Tab-separated table of C-alpha atoms (C1' of nucleotides) in Angstrom:
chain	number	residue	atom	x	y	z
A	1084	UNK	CA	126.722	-51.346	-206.046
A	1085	UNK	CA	125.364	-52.014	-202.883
A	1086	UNK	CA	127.101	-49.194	-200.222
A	1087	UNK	CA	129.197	-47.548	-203.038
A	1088	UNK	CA	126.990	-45.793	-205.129
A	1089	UNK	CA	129.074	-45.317	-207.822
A	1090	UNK	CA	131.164	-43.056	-205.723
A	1091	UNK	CA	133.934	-41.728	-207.841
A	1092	UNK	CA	134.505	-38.172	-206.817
A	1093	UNK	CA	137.744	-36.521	-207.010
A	1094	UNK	CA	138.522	-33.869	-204.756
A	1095	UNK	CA	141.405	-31.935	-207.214
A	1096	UNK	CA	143.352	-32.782	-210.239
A	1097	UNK	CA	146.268	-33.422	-207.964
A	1098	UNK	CA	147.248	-37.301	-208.713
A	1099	UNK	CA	148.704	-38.013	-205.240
A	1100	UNK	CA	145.052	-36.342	-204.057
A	1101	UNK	CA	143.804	-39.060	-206.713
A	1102	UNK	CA	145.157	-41.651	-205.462
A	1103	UNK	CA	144.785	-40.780	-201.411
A	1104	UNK	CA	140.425	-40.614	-203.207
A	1105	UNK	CA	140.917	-44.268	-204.366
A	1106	UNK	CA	142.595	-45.657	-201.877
A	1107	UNK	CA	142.835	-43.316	-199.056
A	1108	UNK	CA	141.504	-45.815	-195.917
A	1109	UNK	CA	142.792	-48.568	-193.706
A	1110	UNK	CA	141.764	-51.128	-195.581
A	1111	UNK	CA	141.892	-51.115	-199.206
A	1112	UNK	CA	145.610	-51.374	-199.399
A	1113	UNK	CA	145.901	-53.882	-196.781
A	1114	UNK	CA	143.548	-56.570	-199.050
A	1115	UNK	CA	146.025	-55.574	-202.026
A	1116	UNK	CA	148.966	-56.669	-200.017
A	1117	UNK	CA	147.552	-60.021	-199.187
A	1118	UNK	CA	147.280	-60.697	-202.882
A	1119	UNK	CA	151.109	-59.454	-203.531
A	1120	UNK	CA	152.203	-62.100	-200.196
A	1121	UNK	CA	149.779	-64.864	-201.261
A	1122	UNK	CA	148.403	-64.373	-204.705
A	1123	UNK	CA	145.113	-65.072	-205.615
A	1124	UNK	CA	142.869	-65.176	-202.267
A	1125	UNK	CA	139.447	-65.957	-201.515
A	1126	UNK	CA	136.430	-63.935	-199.416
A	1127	UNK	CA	137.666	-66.326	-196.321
A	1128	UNK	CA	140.912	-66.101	-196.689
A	1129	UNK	CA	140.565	-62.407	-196.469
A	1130	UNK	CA	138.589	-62.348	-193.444
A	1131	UNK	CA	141.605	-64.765	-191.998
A	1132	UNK	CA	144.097	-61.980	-191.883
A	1133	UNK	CA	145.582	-60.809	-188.248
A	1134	UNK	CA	144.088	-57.415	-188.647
A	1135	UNK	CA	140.160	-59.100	-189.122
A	1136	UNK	CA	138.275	-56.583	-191.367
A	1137	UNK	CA	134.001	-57.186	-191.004
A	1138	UNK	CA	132.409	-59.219	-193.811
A	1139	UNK	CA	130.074	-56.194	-194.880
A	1140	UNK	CA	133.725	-53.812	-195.169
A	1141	UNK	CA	134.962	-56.637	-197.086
A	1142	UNK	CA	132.356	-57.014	-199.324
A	1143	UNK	CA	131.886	-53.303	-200.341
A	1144	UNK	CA	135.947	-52.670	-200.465
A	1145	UNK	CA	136.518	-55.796	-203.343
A	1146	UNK	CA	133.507	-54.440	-205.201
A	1147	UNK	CA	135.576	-50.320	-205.543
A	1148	UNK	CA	138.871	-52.060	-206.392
A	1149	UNK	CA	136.820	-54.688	-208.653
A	1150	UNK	CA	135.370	-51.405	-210.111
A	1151	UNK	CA	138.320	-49.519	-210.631
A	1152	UNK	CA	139.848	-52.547	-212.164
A	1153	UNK	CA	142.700	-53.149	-209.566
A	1154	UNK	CA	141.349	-56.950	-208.965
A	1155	UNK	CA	138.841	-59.293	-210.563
A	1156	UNK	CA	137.579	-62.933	-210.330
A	1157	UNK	CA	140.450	-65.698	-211.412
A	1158	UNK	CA	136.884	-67.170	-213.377
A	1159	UNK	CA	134.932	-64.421	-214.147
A	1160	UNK	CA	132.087	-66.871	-215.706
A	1161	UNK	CA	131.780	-69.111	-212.377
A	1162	UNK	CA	129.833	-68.655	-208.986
A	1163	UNK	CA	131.546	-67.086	-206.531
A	1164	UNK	CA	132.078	-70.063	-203.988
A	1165	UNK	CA	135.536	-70.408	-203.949
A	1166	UNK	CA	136.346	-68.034	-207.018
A	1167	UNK	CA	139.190	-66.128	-205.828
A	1168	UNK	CA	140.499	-62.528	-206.885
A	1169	UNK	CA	143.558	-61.942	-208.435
A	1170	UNK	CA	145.554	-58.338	-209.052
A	1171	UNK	CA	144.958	-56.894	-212.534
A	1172	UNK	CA	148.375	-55.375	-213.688
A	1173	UNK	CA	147.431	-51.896	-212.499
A	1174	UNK	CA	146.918	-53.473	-208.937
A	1175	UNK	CA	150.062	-54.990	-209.141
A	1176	UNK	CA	151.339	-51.895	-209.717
A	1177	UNK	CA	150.631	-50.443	-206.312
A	1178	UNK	CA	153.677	-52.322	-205.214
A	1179	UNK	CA	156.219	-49.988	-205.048
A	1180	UNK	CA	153.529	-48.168	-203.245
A	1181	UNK	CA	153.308	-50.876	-200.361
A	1182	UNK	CA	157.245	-51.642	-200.052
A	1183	UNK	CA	158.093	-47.744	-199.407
A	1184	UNK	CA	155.503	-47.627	-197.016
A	1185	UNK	CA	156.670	-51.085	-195.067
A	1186	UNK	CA	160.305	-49.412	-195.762
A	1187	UNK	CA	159.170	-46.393	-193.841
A	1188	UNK	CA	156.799	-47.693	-191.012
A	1189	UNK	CA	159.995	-50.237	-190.612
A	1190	UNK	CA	162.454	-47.123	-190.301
A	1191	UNK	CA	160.190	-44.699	-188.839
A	1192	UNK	CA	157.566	-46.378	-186.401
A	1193	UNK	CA	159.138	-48.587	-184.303
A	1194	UNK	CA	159.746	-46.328	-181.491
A	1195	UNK	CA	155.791	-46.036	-181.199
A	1196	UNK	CA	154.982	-49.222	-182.116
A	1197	UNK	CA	157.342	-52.093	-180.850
A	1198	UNK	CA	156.244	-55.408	-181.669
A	1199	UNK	CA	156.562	-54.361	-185.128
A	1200	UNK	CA	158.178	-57.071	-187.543
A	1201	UNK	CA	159.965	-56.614	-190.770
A	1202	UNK	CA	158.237	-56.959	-193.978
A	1203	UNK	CA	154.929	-59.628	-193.314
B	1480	UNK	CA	143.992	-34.009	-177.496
B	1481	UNK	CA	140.865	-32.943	-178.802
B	1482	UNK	CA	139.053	-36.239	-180.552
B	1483	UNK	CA	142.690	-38.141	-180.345
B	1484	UNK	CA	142.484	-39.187	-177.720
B	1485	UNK	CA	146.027	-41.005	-177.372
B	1486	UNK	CA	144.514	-43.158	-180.216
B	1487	UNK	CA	147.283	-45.566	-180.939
B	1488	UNK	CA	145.899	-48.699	-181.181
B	1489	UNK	CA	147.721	-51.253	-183.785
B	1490	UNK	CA	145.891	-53.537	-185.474
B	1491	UNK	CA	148.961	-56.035	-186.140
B	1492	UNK	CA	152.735	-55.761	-186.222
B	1493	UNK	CA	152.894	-55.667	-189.900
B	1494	UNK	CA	154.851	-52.660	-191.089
B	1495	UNK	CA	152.550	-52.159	-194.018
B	1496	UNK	CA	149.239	-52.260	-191.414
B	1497	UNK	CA	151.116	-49.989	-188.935
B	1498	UNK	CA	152.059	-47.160	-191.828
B	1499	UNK	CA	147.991	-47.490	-192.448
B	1500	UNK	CA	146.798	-46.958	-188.897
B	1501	UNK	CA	148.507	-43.958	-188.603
B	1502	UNK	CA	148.165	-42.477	-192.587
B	1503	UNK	CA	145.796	-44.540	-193.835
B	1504	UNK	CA	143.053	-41.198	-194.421
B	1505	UNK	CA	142.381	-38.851	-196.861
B	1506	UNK	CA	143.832	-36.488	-195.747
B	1507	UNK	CA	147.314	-36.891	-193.694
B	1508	UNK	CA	149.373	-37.380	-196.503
B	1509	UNK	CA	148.141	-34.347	-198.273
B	1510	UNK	CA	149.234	-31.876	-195.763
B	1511	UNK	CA	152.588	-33.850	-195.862
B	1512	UNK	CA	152.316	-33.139	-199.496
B	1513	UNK	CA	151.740	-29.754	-199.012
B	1514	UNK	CA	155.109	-29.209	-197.169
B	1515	UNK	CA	157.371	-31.363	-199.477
B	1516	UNK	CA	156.229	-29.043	-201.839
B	1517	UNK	CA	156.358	-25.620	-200.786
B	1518	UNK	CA	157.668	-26.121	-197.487
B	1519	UNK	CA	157.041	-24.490	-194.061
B	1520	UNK	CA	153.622	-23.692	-194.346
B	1521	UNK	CA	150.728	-22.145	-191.798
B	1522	UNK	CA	147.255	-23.016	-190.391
B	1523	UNK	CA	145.802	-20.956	-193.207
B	1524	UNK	CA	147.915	-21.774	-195.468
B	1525	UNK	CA	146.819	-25.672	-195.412
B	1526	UNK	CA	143.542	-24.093	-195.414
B	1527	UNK	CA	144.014	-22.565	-199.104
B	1528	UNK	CA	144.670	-25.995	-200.595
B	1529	UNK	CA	142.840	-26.727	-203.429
B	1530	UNK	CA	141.082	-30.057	-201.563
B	1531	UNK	CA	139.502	-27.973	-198.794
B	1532	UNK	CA	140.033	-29.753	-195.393
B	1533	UNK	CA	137.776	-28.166	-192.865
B	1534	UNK	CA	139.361	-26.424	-190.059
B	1535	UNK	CA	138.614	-28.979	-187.305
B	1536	UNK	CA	140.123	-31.966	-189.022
B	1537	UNK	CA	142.969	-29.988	-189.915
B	1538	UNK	CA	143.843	-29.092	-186.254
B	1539	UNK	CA	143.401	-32.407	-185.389
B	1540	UNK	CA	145.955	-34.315	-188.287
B	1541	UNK	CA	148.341	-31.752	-187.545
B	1542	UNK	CA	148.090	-32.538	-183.479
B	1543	UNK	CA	148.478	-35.876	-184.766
B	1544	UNK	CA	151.208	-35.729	-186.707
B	1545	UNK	CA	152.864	-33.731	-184.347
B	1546	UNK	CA	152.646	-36.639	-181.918
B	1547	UNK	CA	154.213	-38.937	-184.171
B	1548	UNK	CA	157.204	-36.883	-184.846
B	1549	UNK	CA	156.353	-36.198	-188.439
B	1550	UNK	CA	156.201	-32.234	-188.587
B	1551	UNK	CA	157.198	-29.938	-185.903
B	1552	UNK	CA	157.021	-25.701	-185.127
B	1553	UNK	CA	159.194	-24.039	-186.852
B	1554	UNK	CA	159.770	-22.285	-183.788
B	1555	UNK	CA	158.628	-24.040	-180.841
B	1556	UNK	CA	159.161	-21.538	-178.447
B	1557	UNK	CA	156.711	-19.125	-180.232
B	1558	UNK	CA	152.998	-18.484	-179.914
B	1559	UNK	CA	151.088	-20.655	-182.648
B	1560	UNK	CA	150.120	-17.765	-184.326
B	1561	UNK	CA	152.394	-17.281	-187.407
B	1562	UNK	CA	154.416	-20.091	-186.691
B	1563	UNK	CA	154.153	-22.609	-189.583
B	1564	UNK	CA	155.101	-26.367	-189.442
B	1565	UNK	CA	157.781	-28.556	-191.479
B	1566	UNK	CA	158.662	-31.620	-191.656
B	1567	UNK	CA	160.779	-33.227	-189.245
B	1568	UNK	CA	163.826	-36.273	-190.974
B	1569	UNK	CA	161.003	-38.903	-190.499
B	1570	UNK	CA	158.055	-36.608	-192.076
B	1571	UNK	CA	160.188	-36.577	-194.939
B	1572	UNK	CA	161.465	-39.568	-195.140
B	1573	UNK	CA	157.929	-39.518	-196.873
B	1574	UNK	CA	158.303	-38.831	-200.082
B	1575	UNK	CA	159.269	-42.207	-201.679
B	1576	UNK	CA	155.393	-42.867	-200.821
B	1577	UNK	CA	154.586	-39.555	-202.337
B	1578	UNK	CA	156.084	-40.299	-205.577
B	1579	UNK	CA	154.879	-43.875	-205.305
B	1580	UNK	CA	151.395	-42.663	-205.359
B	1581	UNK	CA	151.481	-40.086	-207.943
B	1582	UNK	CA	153.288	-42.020	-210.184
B	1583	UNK	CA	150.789	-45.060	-209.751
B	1584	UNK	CA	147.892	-42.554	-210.286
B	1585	UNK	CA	149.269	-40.820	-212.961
B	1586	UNK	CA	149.706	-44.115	-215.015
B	1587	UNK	CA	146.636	-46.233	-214.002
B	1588	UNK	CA	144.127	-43.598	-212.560
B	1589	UNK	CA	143.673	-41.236	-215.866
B	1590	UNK	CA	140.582	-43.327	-217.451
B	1591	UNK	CA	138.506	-42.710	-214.332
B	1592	UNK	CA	139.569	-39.295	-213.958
B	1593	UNK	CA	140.230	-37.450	-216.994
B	1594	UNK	CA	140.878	-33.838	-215.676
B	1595	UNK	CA	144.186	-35.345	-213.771
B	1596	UNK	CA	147.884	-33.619	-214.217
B	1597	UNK	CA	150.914	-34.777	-213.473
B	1598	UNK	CA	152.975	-34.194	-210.382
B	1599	UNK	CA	151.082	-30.960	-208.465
C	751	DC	C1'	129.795	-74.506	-195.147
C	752	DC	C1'	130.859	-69.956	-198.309
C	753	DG	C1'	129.881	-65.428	-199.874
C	754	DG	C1'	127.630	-62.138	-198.970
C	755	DA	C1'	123.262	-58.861	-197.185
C	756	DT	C1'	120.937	-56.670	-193.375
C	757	DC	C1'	120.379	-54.482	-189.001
C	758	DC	C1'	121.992	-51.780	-185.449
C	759	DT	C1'	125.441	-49.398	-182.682
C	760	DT	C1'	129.396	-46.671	-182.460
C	761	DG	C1'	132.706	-43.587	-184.234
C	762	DT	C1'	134.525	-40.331	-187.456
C	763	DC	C1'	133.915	-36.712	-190.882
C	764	DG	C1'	132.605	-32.237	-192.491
C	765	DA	C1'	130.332	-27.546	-192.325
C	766	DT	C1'	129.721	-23.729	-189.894
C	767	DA	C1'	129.727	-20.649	-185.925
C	768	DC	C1'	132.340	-19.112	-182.416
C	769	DT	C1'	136.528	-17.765	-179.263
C	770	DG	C1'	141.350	-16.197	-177.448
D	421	DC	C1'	145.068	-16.176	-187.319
D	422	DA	C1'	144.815	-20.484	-185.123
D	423	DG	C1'	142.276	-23.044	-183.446
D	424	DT	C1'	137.603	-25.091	-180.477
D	425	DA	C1'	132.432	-26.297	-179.931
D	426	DT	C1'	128.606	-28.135	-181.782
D	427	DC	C1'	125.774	-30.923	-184.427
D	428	DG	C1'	124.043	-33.614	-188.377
D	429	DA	C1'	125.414	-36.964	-191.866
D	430	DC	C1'	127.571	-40.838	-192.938
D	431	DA	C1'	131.022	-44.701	-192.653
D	432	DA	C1'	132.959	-48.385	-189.864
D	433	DG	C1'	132.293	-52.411	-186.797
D	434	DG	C1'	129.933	-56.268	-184.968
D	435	DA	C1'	126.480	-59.691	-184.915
D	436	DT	C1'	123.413	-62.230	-187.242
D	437	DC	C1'	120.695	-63.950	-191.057
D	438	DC	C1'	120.131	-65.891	-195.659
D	439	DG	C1'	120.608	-68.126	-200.442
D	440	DG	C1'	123.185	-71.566	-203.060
DNA sequence: CCGGATCCTTGTCGATACTG
DNA sequence: CAGTATCGACAAGGATCCGG
């Protein structure tokens, strides 16, 4: 726990509310969908993506999903050079959560936003 | 335009990264939420929501939304007072995500947050 | 080199008081 | 009732530094 102190606050009993608490920022669901498109990814590879997240965001965001179980270490004995993360099954789960969203952004956005692409 | 300032800035043309730039908060999807389930709905009313957005970042989502095309006045002609907002085709052309999201929460989100129903 | 931690600046959030 | 103004707290972003 270095910037999340243990930060698990729920805001109502609402589960879409829930969910928005979890994972309600720019950035956590955007590292879940480079493990869906490429599977198990490293701390570089992250950083590689187009949309370039900072190293300390990075680091805080894969600790709260790490936490909340949604990814871990492929070796969860060895150093972390080169130990990837990996979806658990209820971070796989999220993707029906990520294809309605690319559905609608794909349906709905493109008159604001027109070099968008279909499905990355 | 209060603080958004014409903010639309993409951070890549993936559809996924685009649906986050613009709902990617805490609070956005709530209020869209709020009108998929009881429909047209007021300042105040949004207000009365169990989560407790304060009254400046309220104004400000729903200017935002507005922009986008995702609610509109119910009468446009009117003074604001009164006058609730709904959701225009692509507001809720939402609810797929919705339902995404409290299904997902519902099933994986309950050991970290016991006091959770299902479907508000 | 890789995976972070730290520092510092900037921006956004959130509470409350206030206004048309 | 529907916002706006203000201000403090805190999170995000960027650069850099550090241990293995």
């Amino acid at each position: 726990m270095t910037q999340n102190n243990g930060n698990l606050e729920w805001r109502s009993p609402c589960p879409v509310s829930s969910a928005l608490d979890v994972l309600g920022d720019k950035w956590s669901l955007l590292l879940i969908r480079d493990l869906i498109i490429h599977g198990p990814r490293t701390y570089s590879q992250f950083l590689e993506a187009p949309e370039h997240i900072s190293t300390n965001i990075l680091a805080s965001r894969l600790e709260l999903l790490t936490c909340l179980k949604l990814i871990e270490r492929v070796n969860p004995d060895a150093p972390s050079r080169n130990n990837a993360y990996h979806l658990t099954e209820s971070g796989a789960a999220l993707r029906p959560i990520l294809e309605a969203m690319g559905k609608w952004a794909g349906a709905h956005l493109s008159d604001f936003h027109a070099d968008m692409v279909r499905m990355p």
